[in-house]
Amino acid sequence: MVTVNGQSEDVAGQTVLDFLKARKAPVENIVVERNGDIVHKAEFDKVTLESGDKIELISFVGGG
C-alpha cells in the first residue's frame, strides 16, 4: 500500500506517470513529493511507487 495525501491506496508497482494518468491528474500542473523528496517531471515515467511510500500531490490553480 502507498499513502497518497494521507489515504492508503493499492498503487505499488505503478510508475508515477501511470498513477497520475489513472487519476486523470493534470501532469503538467502537479508536483509530486515521494517520501519527502520532489519527483522531477522528467522522472515521472522512471520512478516506480513502492509499498510503504508516502506520496503528496500538490496542484497549482490559476486565479486572480
Short mmCIF file of N, CA and C in Angstrom, two decimals:
data_model
loop_
_atom_site.label_atom_id
_atom_site.label_comp_id
_atom_site.label_asym_id
_atom_site.label_seq_id
_atom_site.Cartn_x
_atom_site.Cartn_y
_atom_site.Cartn_z
N MET A 1 0.83 -1.18 0.00
CA MET A 1 0.00 0.00 0.00
C MET A 1 0.88 1.25 0.00
N VAL A 2 0.38 2.25 -0.67
CA VAL A 2 1.04 3.55 -0.76
C VAL A 2 0.12 4.58 -0.13
N THR A 3 0.65 5.47 0.67
CA THR A 3 -0.15 6.53 1.26
C THR A 3 -0.12 7.74 0.33
N VAL A 4 -1.29 8.14 -0.15
CA VAL A 4 -1.41 9.28 -1.07
C VAL A 4 -2.26 10.34 -0.39
N ASN A 5 -1.63 11.47 -0.10
CA ASN A 5 -2.31 12.57 0.60
C ASN A 5 -3.07 12.06 1.83
N GLY A 6 -2.42 11.16 2.58
CA GLY A 6 -3.00 10.67 3.83
C GLY A 6 -3.92 9.46 3.71
N GLN A 7 -4.20 9.00 2.48
CA GLN A 7 -5.10 7.87 2.27
C GLN A 7 -4.32 6.68 1.68
N SER A 8 -4.57 5.49 2.17
CA SER A 8 -3.91 4.29 1.65
C SER A 8 -4.52 3.90 0.31
N GLU A 9 -3.65 3.62 -0.65
CA GLU A 9 -4.10 3.18 -1.97
C GLU A 9 -3.21 2.03 -2.44
N ASP A 10 -3.81 1.11 -3.17
CA ASP A 10 -3.09 -0.05 -3.69
C ASP A 10 -2.53 0.28 -5.08
N VAL A 11 -1.46 1.08 -5.12
CA VAL A 11 -0.89 1.52 -6.39
C VAL A 11 0.60 1.18 -6.51
N ALA A 12 1.11 0.37 -5.57
CA ALA A 12 2.51 -0.04 -5.64
C ALA A 12 2.76 -0.78 -6.96
N GLY A 13 3.90 -0.50 -7.56
CA GLY A 13 4.25 -1.14 -8.83
C GLY A 13 3.99 -0.25 -10.03
N GLN A 14 3.20 0.79 -9.87
CA GLN A 14 2.93 1.73 -10.96
C GLN A 14 4.02 2.80 -10.99
N THR A 15 4.30 3.30 -12.20
CA THR A 15 5.16 4.48 -12.25
C THR A 15 4.34 5.69 -11.81
N VAL A 16 5.03 6.75 -11.45
CA VAL A 16 4.33 7.98 -11.08
C VAL A 16 3.45 8.44 -12.24
N LEU A 17 3.97 8.37 -13.46
CA LEU A 17 3.21 8.81 -14.63
C LEU A 17 1.94 7.98 -14.81
N ASP A 18 2.04 6.66 -14.72
CA ASP A 18 0.87 5.79 -14.85
C ASP A 18 -0.15 6.09 -13.75
N PHE A 19 0.34 6.29 -12.54
CA PHE A 19 -0.53 6.62 -11.41
C PHE A 19 -1.29 7.92 -11.68
N LEU A 20 -0.59 8.94 -12.13
CA LEU A 20 -1.24 10.24 -12.40
C LEU A 20 -2.24 10.14 -13.54
N LYS A 21 -1.88 9.41 -14.60
CA LYS A 21 -2.79 9.25 -15.73
C LYS A 21 -4.06 8.51 -15.31
N ALA A 22 -3.93 7.49 -14.47
CA ALA A 22 -5.09 6.74 -14.00
C ALA A 22 -6.04 7.63 -13.19
N ARG A 23 -5.48 8.62 -12.50
CA ARG A 23 -6.29 9.56 -11.71
C ARG A 23 -6.78 10.74 -12.55
N LYS A 24 -6.36 10.75 -13.82
CA LYS A 24 -6.68 11.89 -14.71
C LYS A 24 -6.18 13.21 -14.11
N ALA A 25 -5.01 13.13 -13.48
CA ALA A 25 -4.39 14.31 -12.87
C ALA A 25 -3.69 15.14 -13.94
N PRO A 26 -3.71 16.46 -13.81
CA PRO A 26 -3.05 17.34 -14.78
C PRO A 26 -1.53 17.28 -14.62
N VAL A 27 -0.89 16.37 -15.33
CA VAL A 27 0.53 16.10 -15.17
C VAL A 27 1.38 17.36 -15.28
N GLU A 28 1.00 18.28 -16.17
CA GLU A 28 1.81 19.48 -16.37
C GLU A 28 1.65 20.49 -15.23
N ASN A 29 0.62 20.36 -14.41
CA ASN A 29 0.36 21.33 -13.33
C ASN A 29 0.38 20.70 -11.95
N ILE A 30 1.18 19.66 -11.78
CA ILE A 30 1.17 18.97 -10.49
C ILE A 30 2.60 18.75 -10.00
N VAL A 31 2.76 18.81 -8.69
CA VAL A 31 4.03 18.49 -8.06
C VAL A 31 3.82 17.21 -7.27
N VAL A 32 4.76 16.29 -7.41
CA VAL A 32 4.68 15.02 -6.69
C VAL A 32 5.85 14.95 -5.71
N GLU A 33 5.52 14.72 -4.45
CA GLU A 33 6.53 14.52 -3.43
C GLU A 33 6.45 13.07 -2.99
N ARG A 34 7.58 12.40 -3.02
CA ARG A 34 7.65 10.98 -2.63
C ARG A 34 8.61 10.85 -1.47
N ASN A 35 8.08 10.44 -0.34
CA ASN A 35 8.90 10.25 0.86
C ASN A 35 9.72 11.49 1.20
N GLY A 36 9.12 12.66 1.00
CA GLY A 36 9.77 13.91 1.37
C GLY A 36 10.61 14.55 0.29
N ASP A 37 10.77 13.87 -0.85
CA ASP A 37 11.58 14.41 -1.95
C ASP A 37 10.70 14.68 -3.16
N ILE A 38 10.96 15.79 -3.85
CA ILE A 38 10.23 16.13 -5.06
C ILE A 38 10.66 15.19 -6.19
N VAL A 39 9.68 14.66 -6.91
CA VAL A 39 9.96 13.85 -8.10
C VAL A 39 9.88 14.79 -9.30
N HIS A 40 10.98 14.94 -10.02
CA HIS A 40 11.01 15.82 -11.19
C HIS A 40 10.16 15.24 -12.31
N LYS A 41 9.48 16.10 -13.04
CA LYS A 41 8.59 15.66 -14.12
C LYS A 41 9.30 14.73 -15.11
N ALA A 42 10.55 14.98 -15.38
CA ALA A 42 11.32 14.14 -16.31
C ALA A 42 11.49 12.72 -15.78
N GLU A 43 11.25 12.53 -14.50
CA GLU A 43 11.41 11.21 -13.87
C GLU A 43 10.08 10.50 -13.64
N PHE A 44 8.95 11.14 -13.95
CA PHE A 44 7.63 10.54 -13.69
C PHE A 44 7.51 9.14 -14.30
N ASP A 45 8.08 8.93 -15.48
CA ASP A 45 7.94 7.62 -16.14
C ASP A 45 9.02 6.63 -15.71
N LYS A 46 9.94 7.06 -14.84
CA LYS A 46 11.03 6.19 -14.39
C LYS A 46 10.90 5.77 -12.93
N VAL A 47 10.18 6.56 -12.14
CA VAL A 47 10.05 6.29 -10.71
C VAL A 47 8.84 5.38 -10.47
N THR A 48 9.09 4.24 -9.86
CA THR A 48 8.03 3.27 -9.56
C THR A 48 7.65 3.38 -8.10
N LEU A 49 6.35 3.46 -7.85
CA LEU A 49 5.85 3.54 -6.48
C LEU A 49 6.04 2.19 -5.80
N GLU A 50 6.48 2.25 -4.54
CA GLU A 50 6.73 1.03 -3.77
C GLU A 50 5.88 1.01 -2.52
N SER A 51 5.57 -0.18 -2.06
CA SER A 51 4.79 -0.33 -0.84
C SER A 51 5.49 0.42 0.29
N GLY A 52 4.72 1.21 1.03
CA GLY A 52 5.27 1.99 2.13
C GLY A 52 5.60 3.43 1.75
N ASP A 53 5.58 3.75 0.45
CA ASP A 53 5.84 5.12 0.02
C ASP A 53 4.77 6.06 0.55
N LYS A 54 5.18 7.30 0.79
CA LYS A 54 4.24 8.36 1.17
C LYS A 54 4.30 9.42 0.07
N ILE A 55 3.18 9.59 -0.61
CA ILE A 55 3.08 10.49 -1.75
C ILE A 55 2.20 11.68 -1.38
N GLU A 56 2.65 12.86 -1.73
CA GLU A 56 1.84 14.07 -1.61
C GLU A 56 1.70 14.66 -3.00
N LEU A 57 0.48 14.96 -3.39
CA LEU A 57 0.20 15.59 -4.69
C LEU A 57 -0.21 17.03 -4.43
N ILE A 58 0.44 17.94 -5.14
CA ILE A 58 0.14 19.37 -4.99
C ILE A 58 -0.17 19.91 -6.36
N SER A 59 -1.37 20.47 -6.51
CA SER A 59 -1.79 21.05 -7.79
C SER A 59 -1.74 22.56 -7.71
N PHE A 60 -1.38 23.18 -8.84
CA PHE A 60 -1.39 24.62 -8.94
C PHE A 60 -2.66 25.07 -9.64
N VAL A 61 -3.30 26.06 -9.08
CA VAL A 61 -4.54 26.57 -9.64
C VAL A 61 -4.36 28.05 -9.92
N GLY A 62 -4.69 28.47 -11.15
CA GLY A 62 -4.59 29.88 -11.50
C GLY A 62 -5.76 30.65 -10.95
N GLY A 63 -5.57 31.92 -10.81
CA GLY A 63 -6.65 32.74 -10.31
C GLY A 63 -6.18 34.18 -10.16
N GLY A 64 -7.03 34.98 -9.66
CA GLY A 64 -6.62 36.37 -9.55
C GLY A 64 -7.18 37.05 -8.35
#
